[in-house]
PDB file of C-alpha atoms in Angstrom:
ATOM      1  CA  MET A   1     166.964  82.019  38.772  1.00  0.00           C
ATOM      2  CA  ARG A   2     163.230  82.154  38.114  1.00  0.00           C
ATOM      3  CA  ALA A   3     161.839  84.821  35.796  1.00  0.00           C
ATOM      4  CA  MET A   4     158.893  85.798  38.018  1.00  0.00           C
ATOM      5  CA  ARG A   5     157.322  84.830  41.304  1.00  0.00           C
ATOM      6  CA  ILE A   6     154.125  86.107  42.862  1.00  0.00           C
ATOM      7  CA  ILE A   7     153.515  87.093  46.486  1.00  0.00           C
ATOM      8  CA  LEU A   8     149.808  87.534  47.169  1.00  0.00           C
ATOM      9  CA  GLY A   9     148.678  88.937  50.488  1.00  0.00           C
ATOM     10  CA  ILE A  10     145.097  88.170  51.447  1.00  0.00           C
ATOM     11  CA  GLY A  11     142.970  90.948  52.905  1.00  0.00           C
ATOM     12  CA  ASN A  12     139.943  93.158  52.449  1.00  0.00           C
ATOM     13  CA  PRO A  13     140.109  96.518  50.629  1.00  0.00           C
ATOM     14  CA  GLY A  14     138.982  99.726  52.292  1.00  0.00           C
ATOM     15  CA  ARG A  15     140.174 101.974  55.099  1.00  0.00           C
ATOM     16  CA  GLU A  16     137.964 100.273  57.650  1.00  0.00           C
ATOM     17  CA  TYR A  17     139.988  97.056  57.298  1.00  0.00           C
ATOM     18  CA  VAL A  18     143.486  98.543  57.480  1.00  0.00           C
ATOM     19  CA  GLY A  19     145.503  96.861  60.224  1.00  0.00           C
ATOM     20  CA  THR A  20     142.876  94.233  61.057  1.00  0.00           C
ATOM     21  CA  ARG A  21     143.713  90.620  61.814  1.00  0.00           C
ATOM     22  CA  HIS A  22     142.140  89.457  58.555  1.00  0.00           C
ATOM     23  CA  ASN A  23     144.487  91.782  56.649  1.00  0.00           C
ATOM     24  CA  CYS A  24     147.756  90.271  57.862  1.00  0.00           C
ATOM     25  CA  GLY A  25     148.581  89.362  54.270  1.00  0.00           C
ATOM     26  CA  PHE A  26     148.327  93.006  53.237  1.00  0.00           C
ATOM     27  CA  LEU A  27     150.486  94.025  56.203  1.00  0.00           C
ATOM     28  CA  VAL A  28     153.283  91.712  55.060  1.00  0.00           C
ATOM     29  CA  VAL A  29     153.138  92.815  51.417  1.00  0.00           C
ATOM     30  CA  ASP A  30     153.198  96.470  52.496  1.00  0.00           C
ATOM     31  CA  ALA A  31     156.094  95.845  54.899  1.00  0.00           C
ATOM     32  CA  LEU A  32     158.047  94.016  52.185  1.00  0.00           C
ATOM     33  CA  ALA A  33     157.498  96.921  49.787  1.00  0.00           C
ATOM     34  CA  GLN A  34     158.532  99.436  52.440  1.00  0.00           C
ATOM     35  CA  ARG A  35     161.683  97.490  53.331  1.00  0.00           C
ATOM     36  CA  HIS A  36     162.840  97.617  49.703  1.00  0.00           C
ATOM     37  CA  GLY A  37     161.602 101.088  48.839  1.00  0.00           C
ATOM     38  CA  LEU A  38     158.937  99.920  46.371  1.00  0.00           C
ATOM     39  CA  THR A  39     156.405 102.624  45.523  1.00  0.00           C
ATOM     40  CA  ALA A  40     155.389 102.016  41.881  1.00  0.00           C
ATOM     41  CA  TRP A  41     151.973 100.431  42.416  1.00  0.00           C
ATOM     42  CA  ARG A  42     149.456  99.999  39.619  1.00  0.00           C
ATOM     43  CA  LYS A  43     145.999  98.474  39.309  1.00  0.00           C
ATOM     44  CA  ASP A  44     145.581  95.236  37.371  1.00  0.00           C
ATOM     45  CA  TRP A  45     143.517  92.022  37.648  1.00  0.00           C
ATOM     46  CA  ASN A  46     141.338  93.775  40.243  1.00  0.00           C
ATOM     47  CA  ALA A  47     144.369  94.158  42.497  1.00  0.00           C
ATOM     48  CA  ASP A  48     147.049  96.608  43.568  1.00  0.00           C
ATOM     49  CA  VAL A  49     150.193  95.370  41.833  1.00  0.00           C
ATOM     50  CA  CYS A  50     153.872  96.194  42.301  1.00  0.00           C
ATOM     51  CA  GLU A  51     156.563  94.634  40.128  1.00  0.00           C
ATOM     52  CA  TRP A  52     159.900  94.212  41.879  1.00  0.00           C
ATOM     53  CA  ALA A  53     163.361  93.583  40.453  1.00  0.00           C
ATOM     54  CA  VAL A  54     164.576  91.276  43.201  1.00  0.00           C
ATOM     55  CA  PRO A  55     168.198  92.027  44.180  1.00  0.00           C
ATOM     56  CA  PRO A  56     170.783  89.290  43.517  1.00  0.00           C
ATOM     57  CA  ALA A  57     171.269  88.838  47.267  1.00  0.00           C
ATOM     58  CA  LEU A  58     167.662  87.586  47.423  1.00  0.00           C
ATOM     59  CA  GLY A  59     167.898  85.359  44.353  1.00  0.00           C
ATOM     60  CA  GLY A  60     167.447  87.882  41.543  1.00  0.00           C
ATOM     61  CA  GLY A  61     164.722  87.737  38.923  1.00  0.00           C
ATOM     62  CA  LYS A  62     161.418  89.507  39.445  1.00  0.00           C
ATOM     63  CA  ALA A  63     158.585  89.270  41.917  1.00  0.00           C
ATOM     64  CA  LEU A  64     155.046  90.545  41.731  1.00  0.00           C
ATOM     65  CA  LEU A  65     153.412  91.868  44.899  1.00  0.00           C
ATOM     66  CA  LEU A  66     149.625  91.568  44.857  1.00  0.00           C
ATOM     67  CA  LYS A  67     146.907  92.972  47.120  1.00  0.00           C
ATOM     68  CA  PRO A  68     143.460  92.047  45.766  1.00  0.00           C
ATOM     69  CA  ARG A  69     140.944  94.887  45.558  1.00  0.00           C
ATOM     70  CA  CYS A  70     138.117  92.399  46.031  1.00  0.00           C
ATOM     71  CA  TYR A  71     136.962  90.881  49.303  1.00  0.00           C
ATOM     72  CA  VAL A  72     138.832  87.977  50.853  1.00  0.00           C
ATOM     73  CA  ASN A  73     136.432  85.322  49.572  1.00  0.00           C
ATOM     74  CA  LEU A  74     137.144  86.347  45.945  1.00  0.00           C
ATOM     75  CA  SER A  75     140.949  86.172  46.110  1.00  0.00           C
ATOM     76  CA  GLY A  76     141.211  83.201  43.757  1.00  0.00           C
ATOM     77  CA  GLY A  77     140.395  85.159  40.620  1.00  0.00           C
ATOM     78  CA  VAL A  78     143.310  87.539  41.204  1.00  0.00           C
ATOM     79  CA  ALA A  79     145.777  84.686  41.711  1.00  0.00           C
ATOM     80  CA  GLN A  80     144.457  82.855  38.668  1.00  0.00           C
ATOM     81  CA  ALA A  81     144.696  85.918  36.399  1.00  0.00           C
ATOM     82  CA  ALA A  82     148.262  86.789  37.432  1.00  0.00           C
ATOM     83  CA  LEU A  83     149.526  83.222  37.004  1.00  0.00           C
ATOM     84  CA  ALA A  84     147.870  82.963  33.596  1.00  0.00           C
ATOM     85  CA  PHE A  85     149.300  86.291  32.403  1.00  0.00           C
ATOM     86  CA  TYR A  86     152.872  85.289  33.237  1.00  0.00           C
ATOM     87  CA  LYS A  87     152.328  81.606  32.370  1.00  0.00           C
ATOM     88  CA  LEU A  88     153.663  80.544  35.752  1.00  0.00           C
ATOM     89  CA  PRO A  89     153.236  77.245  37.591  1.00  0.00           C
ATOM     90  CA  ILE A  90     151.271  77.339  40.810  1.00  0.00           C
ATOM     91  CA  SER A  91     154.477  76.643  42.772  1.00  0.00           C
ATOM     92  CA  ASP A  92     155.647  80.192  41.923  1.00  0.00           C
ATOM     93  CA  LEU A  93     152.752  81.656  43.916  1.00  0.00           C
ATOM     94  CA  LEU A  94     153.122  82.349  47.653  1.00  0.00           C
ATOM     95  CA  VAL A  95     149.930  83.276  49.501  1.00  0.00           C
ATOM     96  CA  VAL A  96     150.262  85.110  52.832  1.00  0.00           C
ATOM     97  CA  VAL A  97     147.214  84.669  55.044  1.00  0.00           C
ATOM     98  CA  ASP A  98     145.922  85.015  58.612  1.00  0.00           C
ATOM     99  CA  ASP A  99     145.132  81.892  60.643  1.00  0.00           C
ATOM    100  CA  LEU A 100     142.740  81.648  63.599  1.00  0.00           C
ATOM    101  CA  ASN A 101     144.100  78.261  64.585  1.00  0.00           C
ATOM    102  CA  LEU A 102     147.610  79.510  65.334  1.00  0.00           C
ATOM    103  CA  ALA A 103     148.630  81.539  68.356  1.00  0.00           C
ATOM    104  CA  LEU A 104     149.493  85.178  67.794  1.00  0.00           C
ATOM    105  CA  GLY A 105     152.979  85.406  66.302  1.00  0.00           C
ATOM    106  CA  HIS A 106     153.169  81.796  65.118  1.00  0.00           C
ATOM    107  CA  LEU A 107     154.198  81.267  61.460  1.00  0.00           C
ATOM    108  CA  ARG A 108     153.601  78.159  59.380  1.00  0.00           C
ATOM    109  CA  LEU A 109     154.905  77.877  55.808  1.00  0.00           C
ATOM    110  CA  ARG A 110     153.637  74.887  53.838  1.00  0.00           C
ATOM    111  CA  PRO A 111     153.927  73.786  50.182  1.00  0.00           C
ATOM    112  CA  ASP A 112     150.215  72.939  50.050  1.00  0.00           C
ATOM    113  CA  GLY A 113     147.329  71.993  52.308  1.00  0.00           C
ATOM    114  CA  SER A 114     143.671  72.547  53.020  1.00  0.00           C
ATOM    115  CA  ALA A 115     141.821  75.848  53.233  1.00  0.00           C
ATOM    116  CA  GLY A 116     141.404  75.292  56.971  1.00  0.00           C
ATOM    117  CA  GLY A 117     138.104  77.162  56.976  1.00  0.00           C
ATOM    118  CA  HIS A 118     139.591  80.335  55.450  1.00  0.00           C
ATOM    119  CA  ASN A 119     137.359  81.722  52.706  1.00  0.00           C
ATOM    120  CA  GLY A 120     140.244  83.289  50.810  1.00  0.00           C
ATOM    121  CA  LEU A 121     142.172  80.021  50.628  1.00  0.00           C
ATOM    122  CA  ARG A 122     138.957  78.201  49.771  1.00  0.00           C
ATOM    123  CA  ASP A 123     138.428  80.438  46.734  1.00  0.00           C
ATOM    124  CA  ILE A 124     142.028  80.057  45.568  1.00  0.00           C
ATOM    125  CA  GLU A 125     141.702  76.283  45.918  1.00  0.00           C
ATOM    126  CA  ALA A 126     138.474  76.337  43.893  1.00  0.00           C
ATOM    127  CA  LYS A 127     140.278  78.167  41.066  1.00  0.00           C
ATOM    128  CA  LEU A 128     143.728  76.572  41.206  1.00  0.00           C
ATOM    129  CA  GLY A 129     143.625  73.485  43.419  1.00  0.00           C
ATOM    130  CA  PRO A 130     145.409  73.044  46.773  1.00  0.00           C
ATOM    131  CA  LEU A 131     149.021  72.644  45.599  1.00  0.00           C
ATOM    132  CA  TYR A 132     150.277  76.183  46.171  1.00  0.00           C
ATOM    133  CA  PRO A 133     152.615  77.435  48.925  1.00  0.00           C
ATOM    134  CA  ARG A 134     151.024  79.411  51.732  1.00  0.00           C
ATOM    135  CA  LEU A 135     152.432  81.285  54.718  1.00  0.00           C
ATOM    136  CA  ARG A 136     149.969  81.216  57.603  1.00  0.00           C
ATOM    137  CA  MET A 137     150.206  83.893  60.282  1.00  0.00           C
ATOM    138  CA  GLY A 138     148.767  83.226  63.713  1.00  0.00           C
ATOM    139  CA  ILE A 139     146.242  85.795  64.927  1.00  0.00           C
ATOM    140  CA  GLY A 140     145.005  83.876  67.971  1.00  0.00           C
ATOM    141  CA  ARG A 141     141.443  82.959  68.806  1.00  0.00           C
ATOM    142  CA  PRO A 142     138.550  85.048  70.140  1.00  0.00           C
ATOM    143  CA  ARG A 143     137.702  84.903  73.809  1.00  0.00           C
ATOM    144  CA  PRO A 144     134.866  82.578  74.858  1.00  0.00           C
ATOM    145  CA  GLY A 145     131.612  84.171  73.748  1.00  0.00           C
ATOM    146  CA  GLN A 146     133.343  86.689  71.470  1.00  0.00           C
ATOM    147  CA  ASP A 147     132.013  86.894  67.908  1.00  0.00           C
ATOM    148  CA  GLN A 148     134.509  85.298  65.506  1.00  0.00           C
ATOM    149  CA  VAL A 149     133.694  87.565  62.560  1.00  0.00           C
ATOM    150  CA  GLY A 150     134.089  90.649  64.707  1.00  0.00           C
ATOM    151  CA  PHE A 151     137.368  89.267  66.021  1.00  0.00           C
ATOM    152  CA  VAL A 152     139.027  88.698  62.637  1.00  0.00           C
ATOM    153  CA  LEU A 153     137.720  91.990  61.247  1.00  0.00           C
ATOM    154  CA  GLY A 154     138.972  93.871  64.290  1.00  0.00           C
ATOM    155  CA  GLY A 155     142.399  95.251  65.053  1.00  0.00           C
ATOM    156  CA  PHE A 156     145.015  93.902  67.424  1.00  0.00           C
ATOM    157  CA  ALA A 157     144.663  94.992  71.041  1.00  0.00           C
ATOM    158  CA  PRO A 158     147.270  97.493  72.316  1.00  0.00           C
ATOM    159  CA  ASP A 159     149.055  94.805  74.321  1.00  0.00           C
ATOM    160  CA  GLU A 160     149.179  92.598  71.184  1.00  0.00           C
ATOM    161  CA  GLN A 161     150.701  95.253  68.931  1.00  0.00           C
ATOM    162  CA  PRO A 162     154.380  94.481  69.709  1.00  0.00           C
ATOM    163  CA  ASP A 163     153.922  90.789  68.898  1.00  0.00           C
ATOM    164  CA  ALA A 164     151.836  91.571  65.803  1.00  0.00           C
ATOM    165  CA  GLN A 165     154.528  93.911  64.469  1.00  0.00           C
ATOM    166  CA  ALA A 166     157.285  91.416  65.244  1.00  0.00           C
ATOM    167  CA  MET A 167     155.298  88.690  63.457  1.00  0.00           C
ATOM    168  CA  VAL A 168     154.955  90.844  60.333  1.00  0.00           C
ATOM    169  CA  ALA A 169     158.708  91.537  60.304  1.00  0.00           C
ATOM    170  CA  LYS A 170     159.457  87.831  60.726  1.00  0.00           C
ATOM    171  CA  ALA A 171     157.024  87.002  57.914  1.00  0.00           C
ATOM    172  CA  VAL A 172     158.851  89.435  55.609  1.00  0.00           C
ATOM    173  CA  ASP A 173     162.105  87.652  56.483  1.00  0.00           C
ATOM    174  CA  CYS A 174     160.409  84.371  55.593  1.00  0.00           C
ATOM    175  CA  VAL A 175     159.195  85.694  52.224  1.00  0.00           C
ATOM    176  CA  GLU A 176     162.709  86.901  51.409  1.00  0.00           C
ATOM    177  CA  ALA A 177     164.093  83.474  52.316  1.00  0.00           C
ATOM    178  CA  TRP A 178     161.487  81.841  50.053  1.00  0.00           C
ATOM    179  CA  LEU A 179     162.660  84.014  47.165  1.00  0.00           C
ATOM    180  CA  ARG A 180     166.335  83.383  47.846  1.00  0.00           C
ATOM    181  CA  ASP A 181     166.495  79.803  49.108  1.00  0.00           C
ATOM    182  CA  GLY A 182     163.207  78.128  48.231  1.00  0.00           C
ATOM    183  CA  LEU A 183     160.532  76.525  50.330  1.00  0.00           C
ATOM    184  CA  ALA A 184     162.502  73.875  52.208  1.00  0.00           C
ATOM    185  CA  VAL A 185     165.021  76.317  53.686  1.00  0.00           C
ATOM    186  CA  SER A 186     162.508  79.073  54.451  1.00  0.00           C
ATOM    187  CA  CYS A 187     160.488  76.648  56.592  1.00  0.00           C
ATOM    188  CA  ARG A 188     163.017  77.372  59.336  1.00  0.00           C
ATOM    189  CA  PHE A 189     160.864  80.378  60.187  1.00  0.00           C
ATOM    190  CA  ASN A 190     158.018  78.070  61.216  1.00  0.00           C
ATOM    191  CA  GLY A 191     157.047  78.189  64.847  1.00  0.00           C
ATOM    192  CA  PRO A 192     156.142  80.643  67.600  1.00  0.00           C
ATOM    193  CA  LEU A 193     157.511  84.148  67.820  1.00  0.00           C
ATOM    194  CA  ARG A 194     159.614  83.166  70.811  1.00  0.00           C
ATOM    195  CA  PRO A 195     160.925  79.633  71.360  1.00  0.00           C
ATOM    196  CA  GLU A 196     159.115  77.649  74.008  1.00  0.00           C
ATOM    197  CA  PRO A 197     161.158  77.406  77.233  1.00  0.00           C
ATOM    198  CA  PRO A 198     162.731  73.981  77.682  1.00  0.00           C
ATOM    199  CA  ALA A 199     160.894  71.585  79.950  1.00  0.00           C
ATOM    200  CA  PRO A 200     162.525  71.288  83.379  1.00  0.00           C
ATOM    201  CA  LYS A 201     164.749  68.258  83.734  1.00  0.00           C
ATOM    202  CA  PRO A 202     163.583  65.679  86.266  1.00  0.00           C
ATOM    203  CA  VAL A 203     165.522  65.698  89.524  1.00  0.00           C
ATOM    204  CA  LEU A 204     167.193  62.341  90.049  1.00  0.00           C
ATOM    205  CA  THR A 205     167.499  61.241  93.672  1.00  0.00           C
ATOM    206  CA  LYS A 206     169.529  58.351  94.975  1.00  0.00           C
ATOM    207  CA  PRO A 207     167.563  55.544  96.633  1.00  0.00           C
ATOM    208  CA  ALA A 208     167.533  55.731 100.409  1.00  0.00           C
ATOM    209  CA  VAL A 209     170.138  53.579 102.184  1.00  0.00           C
ATOM    210  CA  PRO A 210     168.636  51.438 104.949  1.00  0.00           C
ATOM    211  CA  PRO A 211     169.971  52.236 108.429  1.00  0.00           C
ATOM    212  CA  ALA A 212     172.828  50.177 109.885  1.00  0.00           C
ATOM    213  CA  VAL A 213     171.961  47.394 112.314  1.00  0.00           C
ATOM    214  CA  ASP A 214     174.012  46.939 115.573  1.00  0.00           C
ATOM    215  CA  GLY A 215     176.480  49.509 114.376  1.00  0.00           C
ATOM    216  CA  ARG A 216     177.343  47.524 111.261  1.00  0.00           C
ATOM    217  CA  GLU A 217     176.888  48.695 107.687  1.00  0.00           C
ATOM    218  CA  PRO A 218     174.123  46.806 105.851  1.00  0.00           C
ATOM    219  CA  GLY A 219     175.428  43.975 103.699  1.00  0.00           C
ATOM    220  CA  PRO A 220     174.615  40.475 102.496  1.00  0.00           C
ATOM    221  CA  GLU A 221     173.544  37.962 105.095  1.00  0.00           C
ATOM    222  CA  ARG A 222     175.943  35.179 105.986  1.00  0.00           C
TER     223      ARG A 222
END
């Protein structure tokens, strides 16, 4: 049982960003807190912080929920300060983040990796290096001609809301599995919200039998 682990959701502070695609990390942290009845938030390290006594069924120990109060591109300082305070290795940090390159609802948990163009991950990497676990949440891509910044800072369309909510719930399940079972097992949550339908099996047809000649069945010549 580990003494402390940190779950950091990436997002922007302020009412105007609540529920936006770029704030998927905040949505997951809030949903995790709501699921377990956590309400004792405090401010520390320029973040909203909630310390959680993890129940034995989820691995026990403690977890720290973090929502930076700085903009996305300054997330690294919050992660660095929390890890330093608790003297934790970087492997005890899980970052939850939105991803433009994944379809809406798709989850991808990895032990490390590149920033993939995300300014929040880029700042964390600059402070701590790339070897930290991250849970990427697919938000889809903007339509052709649509402004990318406006897309990520905007909310989900009404017809996307059911999938967005289901993705957040699945991400909370994944975070709980990470706490309880570790990274390798919790990777089972990777993939689209709904499994892809199986490819149709090819229809096998028997080769055509040549017609009989003079009323006789075809056979070897004599």
